[in-house]
Amino acid sequence: MIPQDRDLLLRLLSLPTAGPLETTAEVHLWEAMDLFASAATDVGFRVAHFAAPAQSVLHRPDVPSILHDVGPEFLACQPSLVLRLGPAEPAVMFNVHLDTVAPFEPEGFDGTRFHGRGAIDAKGPAVAMLAGIRAAVAADPAVGHETGVLIQAVSGEEGGAMGAFGTRPLVEAGFHGGLNIFCEPTGLRHLPRCTAAMTASVRVDGDDAIDDEPHRGHNATVLLGFLAQHLAAGLAPRGQVCVAGLHTGQLHNRVYGSGELLFNMAYDCADSARTMSTAMETGLRTGLAEFSDRFRDVPFFHRTATDAAAITSLRWSKRGLPALPPQDIPLLDAIVPRWPAGEPAFTCDAIWLAGVPGARTAVLGPGSLGANNAHARGEFADVAELDRFSDIVRDIVLRFTRNGGA
């Protein structure tokens, strides 16, 4: 990694870019994207788009519920950037997100390893990707003349936004290529498919009670605890499910009558989404019936058992998102290994390329979300792996150009 790339990455890492879904702290995404755009113009890119999303992008039925009530000030601090080099077609597109999770961690570099929030997810890959394109431009004058390169640098990837106001509107505006690479940690293996996810909230809305008379209230803790086990056992054989959280209260001297139980379920096609959705709805009904039968004659929980179905509801906070189906991309097979067919995929903004005519799409990047502590304390990226990703990006762009965009 040359000094200018190292300095660019450290400057990006020094900027807190977690969005409002992650933190109430100040968001510096405009500054981060302006910095990245400046570095890209030195390579020859021009800015094709640099703006906050319109409020209308959230007025759609499949937008995650976490975004339903946000106002203009929410979107105003989360721009997205599109950079273009050369012709619109044929073009290879690289997507990278510059928003991060919280909490912010300060930047650092010890000579071989970068530390800081976004080091691997995904500011480090962003800088490495730009370095790879610069190397391709230097190696072949046809890059940027006979074929184009497009970069999407987006916000709204983290925090549960699912790309609804970042990547999605850019794709719908036509900012994509014949080959599309989403820069996420894959261990330098290309993943030509992506799952989508749906989130279910099981809520209990009953009456509280004091600890001296627990029978007078609805015990949401006992009810949701029972449903967590029942639903986990029923859903697990049908697909990938995360029993994400259960909350009723934190004090010992009361019965909590209300609470929430969350499930996140991944799926790879519409059929599996319907299977999981039906299993969730059916499992909730059978779970409530079993709870009522089991606890109806227990005095402390009689009222909860009697009213269980009436005080429990299922709400979908995220549903209907597309999954990216598997595809063959010989160009990538010739450069890097493919993600093993038997290894589960994951969800990222690449889902928004599903169904786009003529668009081949894969996820590819350095490192691992788990091994590199992405979304956790001590996130890092090694120079050697970032450099290897730069080489891979260079080779992708050169092969795409020399194949005439095929």
Coordinates of C-alpha atoms in Angstrom, one line a residue:
M1 CA 0.0 0.0 0.0
I2 CA 1.5 3.3 -1.1
P3 CA 1.6 6.2 1.4
Q4 CA -1.3 8.1 -0.3
D5 CA -3.6 5.1 0.1
R6 CA -2.5 4.6 3.7
D7 CA -3.2 8.3 4.5
L8 CA -6.6 8.2 2.8
L9 CA -7.6 5.2 4.8
L10 CA -6.5 6.7 8.1
R11 CA -8.4 9.9 7.3
L12 CA -11.5 7.9 6.5
L13 CA -11.1 5.8 9.7
S14 CA -10.8 9.1 11.7
L15 CA -14.3 10.1 10.6
P16 CA -17.3 8.8 12.6
T17 CA -19.7 7.6 9.9
A18 CA -22.3 5.5 11.8
G19 CA -25.7 6.7 10.8
P20 CA -28.7 7.7 12.9
L21 CA -29.9 4.1 13.1
E22 CA -26.7 3.2 15.0
T23 CA -26.0 6.3 17.1
T24 CA -27.1 9.8 18.1
A25 CA -23.6 11.2 17.6
E26 CA -22.7 13.5 14.7
V27 CA -22.5 11.8 11.3
H28 CA -19.6 12.7 8.9
L29 CA -20.7 10.8 5.8
W30 CA -20.7 13.9 3.6
E31 CA -17.1 14.6 4.6
A32 CA -16.0 11.0 4.1
M33 CA -17.6 10.8 0.7
D34 CA -16.1 14.1 -0.4
L35 CA -12.7 12.8 0.7
F36 CA -13.1 9.6 -1.3
A37 CA -14.4 11.5 -4.3
S38 CA -11.3 13.7 -4.3
A39 CA -9.0 10.7 -4.3
A40 CA -11.1 9.1 -7.1
T41 CA -10.9 12.2 -9.3
D42 CA -7.1 11.9 -9.1
V43 CA -7.5 8.5 -10.9
G44 CA -9.7 10.1 -13.6
F45 CA -13.2 9.5 -12.2
R46 CA -15.9 12.2 -12.4
V47 CA -18.8 12.6 -10.0
A48 CA -22.0 11.4 -11.6
H49 CA -24.1 11.7 -8.5
F50 CA -23.6 13.0 -5.0
A51 CA -26.7 13.7 -3.0
A52 CA -28.9 12.7 -0.1
P53 CA -31.8 10.4 -1.0
A54 CA -35.3 11.7 -1.6
Q55 CA -37.9 11.1 1.0
S56 CA -40.0 9.2 -1.5
V57 CA -37.6 6.3 -1.5
L58 CA -39.0 5.3 1.9
H59 CA -42.6 5.4 0.8
R60 CA -42.7 1.7 -0.4
P61 CA -44.3 -1.3 1.2
D62 CA -41.1 -3.4 1.5
V63 CA -39.0 -0.7 3.3
P64 CA -38.0 -1.9 6.7
S65 CA -40.3 -0.6 9.4
I66 CA -37.4 1.0 11.2
L67 CA -37.4 3.6 8.4
H68 CA -41.2 4.3 8.3
D69 CA -41.2 7.4 10.6
V70 CA -37.9 9.1 9.8
G71 CA -37.9 12.6 8.6
P72 CA -35.9 14.7 6.1
E73 CA -33.2 15.4 8.6
F74 CA -32.5 11.7 8.9
L75 CA -31.8 11.3 5.2
A76 CA -30.0 14.6 4.9
C77 CA -26.9 13.3 6.7
Q78 CA -26.7 10.1 4.6
P79 CA -25.7 10.8 1.0
S80 CA -24.6 8.4 -1.6
L81 CA -21.9 9.0 -4.2
V82 CA -21.5 7.7 -7.8
L83 CA -18.2 8.0 -9.6
R84 CA -17.8 7.2 -13.3
L85 CA -14.7 6.6 -15.4
G86 CA -15.2 6.2 -19.1
P87 CA -18.3 5.1 -21.0
A88 CA -21.5 4.0 -19.5
E89 CA -21.5 0.7 -21.4
P90 CA -19.9 -1.8 -21.1
A91 CA -18.9 -1.1 -17.5
V92 CA -17.9 -2.9 -14.3
M93 CA -19.4 -1.5 -11.1
F94 CA -18.0 -1.6 -7.6
N95 CA -20.2 -0.9 -4.6
V96 CA -18.8 -0.1 -1.2
H97 CA -20.5 1.4 1.8
L98 CA -18.8 4.1 3.9
D99 CA -21.3 4.0 6.8
T100 CA -20.3 1.9 9.7
V101 CA -21.8 0.4 12.9
A102 CA -21.4 2.0 16.3
P103 CA -19.6 2.6 18.5
F104 CA -16.8 4.6 16.9
E105 CA -13.3 3.3 17.5
P106 CA -10.2 5.6 16.7
E107 CA -8.0 4.9 13.8
G108 CA -4.5 3.3 14.1
F109 CA -1.8 1.8 12.0
D110 CA 1.2 -0.2 13.3
G111 CA 2.9 -0.7 9.9
T112 CA 1.1 -3.9 9.0
R113 CA -2.4 -3.6 10.4
F114 CA -5.0 -0.9 10.4
H115 CA -7.4 -0.5 13.4
G116 CA -10.6 1.4 13.6
R117 CA -14.3 1.3 12.8
G118 CA -14.7 0.4 9.2
A119 CA -11.2 -1.0 8.7
I120 CA -12.6 -4.1 7.1
D121 CA -16.3 -3.1 6.8
A122 CA -15.8 -1.4 4.5
K123 CA -13.5 1.7 4.4
G124 CA -10.4 -0.5 4.0
P125 CA -11.8 -2.4 1.0
A126 CA -13.0 1.0 -0.5
V127 CA -9.4 2.3 -0.5
A128 CA -8.0 -1.0 -1.7
M129 CA -10.6 -1.1 -4.5
L130 CA -9.7 2.4 -5.7
A131 CA -6.0 1.4 -5.7
G132 CA -6.7 -1.6 -7.8
I133 CA -8.6 0.5 -10.4
R134 CA -5.7 3.0 -10.5
A135 CA -3.4 0.1 -11.2
A136 CA -5.6 -1.1 -14.0
V137 CA -5.8 2.3 -15.6
A138 CA -2.0 2.5 -15.5
A139 CA -1.6 -1.0 -17.0
D140 CA -4.0 -0.6 -20.0
P141 CA -5.1 2.6 -21.7
A142 CA -8.3 0.9 -22.8
V143 CA -9.6 1.1 -19.2
G144 CA -11.8 4.1 -19.0
H145 CA -11.9 4.5 -22.8
E146 CA -13.2 1.3 -24.4
T147 CA -14.9 0.1 -21.2
G148 CA -16.1 2.0 -18.1
V149 CA -15.8 1.7 -14.4
L150 CA -18.5 2.8 -12.0
I151 CA -18.2 3.2 -8.2
Q152 CA -21.1 3.4 -5.9
A153 CA -20.1 4.7 -2.4
V154 CA -23.2 4.4 -0.3
S155 CA -24.7 5.0 3.1
G156 CA -27.6 3.0 4.5
E157 CA -26.0 -0.4 4.4
E158 CA -25.8 -0.7 8.2
G159 CA -28.3 -0.3 11.0
G160 CA -31.0 -2.5 9.4
A161 CA -31.6 -0.1 6.5
M162 CA -30.8 -2.9 4.0
G163 CA -29.7 -0.4 1.3
A164 CA -33.3 0.9 0.9
F165 CA -32.2 4.5 0.6
G166 CA -28.6 4.0 -0.6
T167 CA -27.9 1.2 -3.1
R168 CA -31.5 0.6 -4.2
P169 CA -32.3 4.0 -5.7
L170 CA -28.9 4.1 -7.4
V171 CA -29.5 0.8 -9.1
E172 CA -33.0 1.9 -10.1
A173 CA -31.5 5.1 -11.5
G174 CA -29.4 2.9 -13.8
F175 CA -26.1 3.2 -12.0
H176 CA -24.9 -0.4 -12.5
G177 CA -22.8 -2.4 -14.9
G178 CA -22.6 -5.6 -16.8
L179 CA -20.5 -6.9 -13.9
N180 CA -21.2 -5.7 -10.4
I181 CA -18.9 -6.3 -7.4
F182 CA -20.1 -5.6 -3.9
C183 CA -17.1 -5.1 -1.6
E184 CA -17.8 -7.0 1.6
P185 CA -15.5 -9.4 3.5
T186 CA -15.6 -12.8 1.9
G187 CA -12.1 -14.0 2.4
L188 CA -11.2 -13.1 -1.2
R189 CA -13.7 -15.6 -2.5
H190 CA -16.5 -14.5 -4.8
L191 CA -20.0 -15.1 -3.7
P192 CA -22.4 -15.1 -6.7
R193 CA -25.6 -15.2 -4.6
C194 CA -27.1 -13.4 -1.6
T195 CA -29.8 -14.2 0.9
A196 CA -32.3 -11.7 2.0
A197 CA -33.8 -11.5 5.5
M198 CA -37.1 -10.9 7.2
T199 CA -37.6 -9.8 10.7
A200 CA -40.6 -10.8 12.9
S201 CA -41.6 -9.2 16.1
V202 CA -43.8 -11.2 18.5
R203 CA -45.3 -8.7 21.0
V204 CA -47.2 -9.2 24.2
D205 CA -49.3 -6.2 25.3
G206 CA -50.9 -7.0 28.7
D207 CA -51.2 -5.7 32.2
D208 CA -48.4 -5.3 34.7
A209 CA -48.6 -6.5 38.3
I210 CA -46.7 -6.1 41.5
D211 CA -44.5 -8.9 42.8
D212 CA -46.8 -9.5 45.8
E213 CA -49.8 -10.3 43.5
P214 CA -48.3 -11.7 40.3
H215 CA -51.5 -13.5 39.4
R216 CA -53.2 -10.2 38.8
G217 CA -51.1 -9.4 35.7
H218 CA -50.0 -10.9 32.5
N219 CA -46.5 -12.4 32.7
A220 CA -45.0 -11.5 29.3
T221 CA -41.6 -12.9 30.4
V222 CA -43.0 -16.4 30.9
L223 CA -45.1 -16.3 27.8
L224 CA -42.4 -14.9 25.5
G225 CA -39.8 -17.2 27.0
F226 CA -42.1 -20.2 26.2
L227 CA -42.7 -18.9 22.7
A228 CA -39.0 -18.4 22.1
Q229 CA -38.2 -22.0 22.7
H230 CA -41.3 -23.3 20.8
L231 CA -40.7 -21.2 17.7
A232 CA -36.9 -21.8 17.7
A233 CA -37.5 -25.5 17.7
G234 CA -40.1 -25.3 14.9
L235 CA -38.2 -22.8 12.7
A236 CA -34.7 -24.2 12.8
P237 CA -35.3 -27.2 10.6
R238 CA -36.8 -25.0 7.9
G239 CA -34.0 -22.5 7.4
Q240 CA -31.5 -20.1 8.9
V241 CA -33.1 -18.4 11.9
C242 CA -31.7 -16.1 14.6
V243 CA -33.6 -15.8 17.8
A244 CA -32.4 -12.2 18.1
G245 CA -33.7 -10.9 21.5
L246 CA -36.3 -10.9 24.2
H247 CA -37.1 -7.9 26.3
T248 CA -39.7 -7.4 29.0
G249 CA -38.0 -5.6 31.9
Q250 CA -35.0 -5.4 34.2
L251 CA -36.4 -5.2 37.7
H252 CA -37.1 -8.1 40.0
N253 CA -40.1 -6.8 42.0
R254 CA -42.8 -6.7 39.3
V255 CA -44.5 -8.7 36.7
Y256 CA -44.0 -7.2 33.2
G257 CA -47.2 -7.4 31.1
S258 CA -45.6 -6.3 27.9
G259 CA -42.6 -7.3 25.9
E260 CA -41.1 -8.2 22.5
L261 CA -39.4 -11.2 21.0
L262 CA -37.5 -10.8 17.8
F263 CA -36.6 -13.3 15.0
N264 CA -34.5 -12.7 12.0
M265 CA -34.8 -15.3 9.2
A266 CA -32.6 -15.6 6.1
Y267 CA -33.9 -17.0 2.8
D268 CA -32.4 -17.5 -0.7
C269 CA -35.6 -17.4 -2.8
A270 CA -39.3 -16.5 -2.7
D271 CA -40.3 -20.1 -2.0
S272 CA -38.1 -20.4 1.1
A273 CA -39.3 -17.0 2.3
R274 CA -42.9 -18.2 2.1
T275 CA -42.0 -21.4 3.9
M276 CA -40.4 -19.5 6.8
S277 CA -43.2 -17.0 7.0
T278 CA -45.8 -19.7 7.1
A279 CA -43.9 -21.6 9.7
M280 CA -43.6 -18.5 11.8
E281 CA -47.3 -17.8 11.7
T282 CA -48.3 -21.4 12.3
G283 CA -45.8 -21.9 15.0
L284 CA -47.1 -18.8 16.9
R285 CA -50.6 -20.2 16.8
T286 CA -49.6 -23.7 18.1
G287 CA -47.3 -22.1 20.7
L288 CA -50.0 -20.0 22.1
A289 CA -52.3 -23.0 22.3
E290 CA -49.7 -25.1 24.0
F291 CA -48.9 -22.4 26.5
S292 CA -52.6 -22.0 27.4
D293 CA -53.0 -25.7 27.9
R294 CA -49.9 -26.0 30.0
F295 CA -50.4 -23.0 32.3
R296 CA -54.1 -22.6 32.5
D297 CA -54.2 -24.5 35.8
V298 CA -51.2 -22.7 37.4
P299 CA -52.6 -20.0 39.6
F300 CA -49.7 -17.5 39.1
F301 CA -50.1 -17.7 35.3
H302 CA -53.8 -18.5 34.9
R303 CA -54.7 -15.0 33.6
T304 CA -51.7 -15.0 31.1
A305 CA -52.7 -18.5 29.8
T306 CA -56.4 -17.5 29.4
D307 CA -55.6 -14.3 27.5
A308 CA -52.5 -15.4 25.7
A309 CA -53.9 -15.3 22.2
A310 CA -55.7 -12.0 22.8
I311 CA -52.6 -10.1 24.1
T312 CA -50.1 -11.5 21.6
S313 CA -49.5 -10.2 18.1
L314 CA -47.1 -10.8 15.2
R315 CA -45.7 -7.9 13.3
W316 CA -43.3 -8.0 10.4
S317 CA -40.7 -5.2 10.6
K318 CA -39.0 -6.4 7.5
R319 CA -40.4 -8.6 4.8
G320 CA -40.6 -8.9 1.0
L321 CA -36.9 -8.1 0.1
P322 CA -35.5 -9.9 -2.9
A323 CA -32.7 -12.5 -2.7
L324 CA -29.9 -12.6 -5.3
P325 CA -30.1 -16.0 -7.1
P326 CA -27.0 -18.1 -7.8
Q327 CA -25.2 -17.3 -11.1
D328 CA -22.1 -18.3 -13.0
I329 CA -19.5 -15.6 -13.6
P330 CA -16.6 -17.2 -15.5
L331 CA -14.6 -14.0 -15.4
L332 CA -14.4 -14.2 -11.6
D333 CA -13.9 -18.0 -11.6
A334 CA -10.7 -17.4 -13.6
I335 CA -9.3 -15.0 -11.0
V336 CA -10.5 -16.0 -7.5
P337 CA -12.1 -19.1 -5.9
R338 CA -15.8 -19.3 -5.7
W339 CA -17.6 -19.3 -2.3
P340 CA -18.4 -23.0 -1.6
A341 CA -21.8 -24.1 -2.6
G342 CA -22.5 -25.8 0.7
E343 CA -21.5 -22.7 2.8
P344 CA -24.4 -20.4 3.7
A345 CA -24.5 -17.1 2.0
F346 CA -25.3 -13.8 3.7
T347 CA -27.3 -10.6 3.1
C348 CA -25.9 -7.4 1.7
D349 CA -26.9 -4.6 -0.7
A350 CA -26.3 -6.9 -3.7
I351 CA -29.9 -8.1 -3.3
W352 CA -30.9 -5.0 -5.2
L353 CA -29.3 -6.3 -8.4
A354 CA -31.7 -9.3 -8.4
G355 CA -33.7 -9.3 -11.6
V356 CA -31.7 -6.5 -13.3
P357 CA -31.4 -7.6 -17.0
G358 CA -27.9 -8.4 -18.1
A359 CA -26.3 -7.7 -14.7
R360 CA -23.9 -10.3 -13.3
T361 CA -23.4 -9.7 -9.6
A362 CA -21.1 -11.1 -6.9
V363 CA -19.9 -10.2 -3.4
L364 CA -16.1 -10.1 -3.0
G365 CA -13.7 -8.5 -0.5
P366 CA -10.8 -9.1 1.9
G367 CA -11.1 -10.4 5.4
S368 CA -13.9 -11.9 7.4
L369 CA -16.7 -10.2 9.3
G370 CA -16.0 -12.5 12.3
A371 CA -12.2 -13.0 12.2
N372 CA -11.6 -9.3 11.6
N373 CA -14.0 -8.2 14.4
A374 CA -16.3 -6.3 12.1
H375 CA -19.3 -5.0 14.2
A376 CA -17.2 -5.7 17.3
R377 CA -14.5 -4.3 19.4
G378 CA -11.0 -4.2 17.8
E379 CA -12.0 -4.2 14.1
F380 CA -8.9 -4.4 11.9
A381 CA -7.6 -5.0 8.4
D382 CA -4.1 -6.2 7.4
V383 CA -2.2 -4.4 4.7
A384 CA -1.3 -7.7 3.0
E385 CA -4.9 -8.7 2.5
L386 CA -5.9 -5.2 1.4
D387 CA -3.1 -5.3 -1.1
R388 CA -4.2 -8.7 -2.4
F389 CA -7.7 -7.3 -2.9
S390 CA -6.2 -4.4 -4.9
D391 CA -4.5 -6.9 -7.1
I392 CA -7.8 -8.8 -7.6
V393 CA -9.7 -5.6 -8.5
R394 CA -6.9 -4.7 -11.0
D395 CA -7.2 -8.1 -12.6
I396 CA -11.0 -8.0 -12.8
V397 CA -11.0 -4.6 -14.5
L398 CA -8.3 -5.6 -16.9
R399 CA -9.9 -8.9 -17.8
F400 CA -13.3 -7.2 -18.2
T401 CA -11.7 -4.7 -20.5
R402 CA -9.7 -7.2 -22.6
N403 CA -12.8 -9.4 -22.9
G404 CA -14.7 -6.4 -24.3
G405 CA -17.0 -6.2 -21.3
A406 CA -17.9 -9.9 -21.4

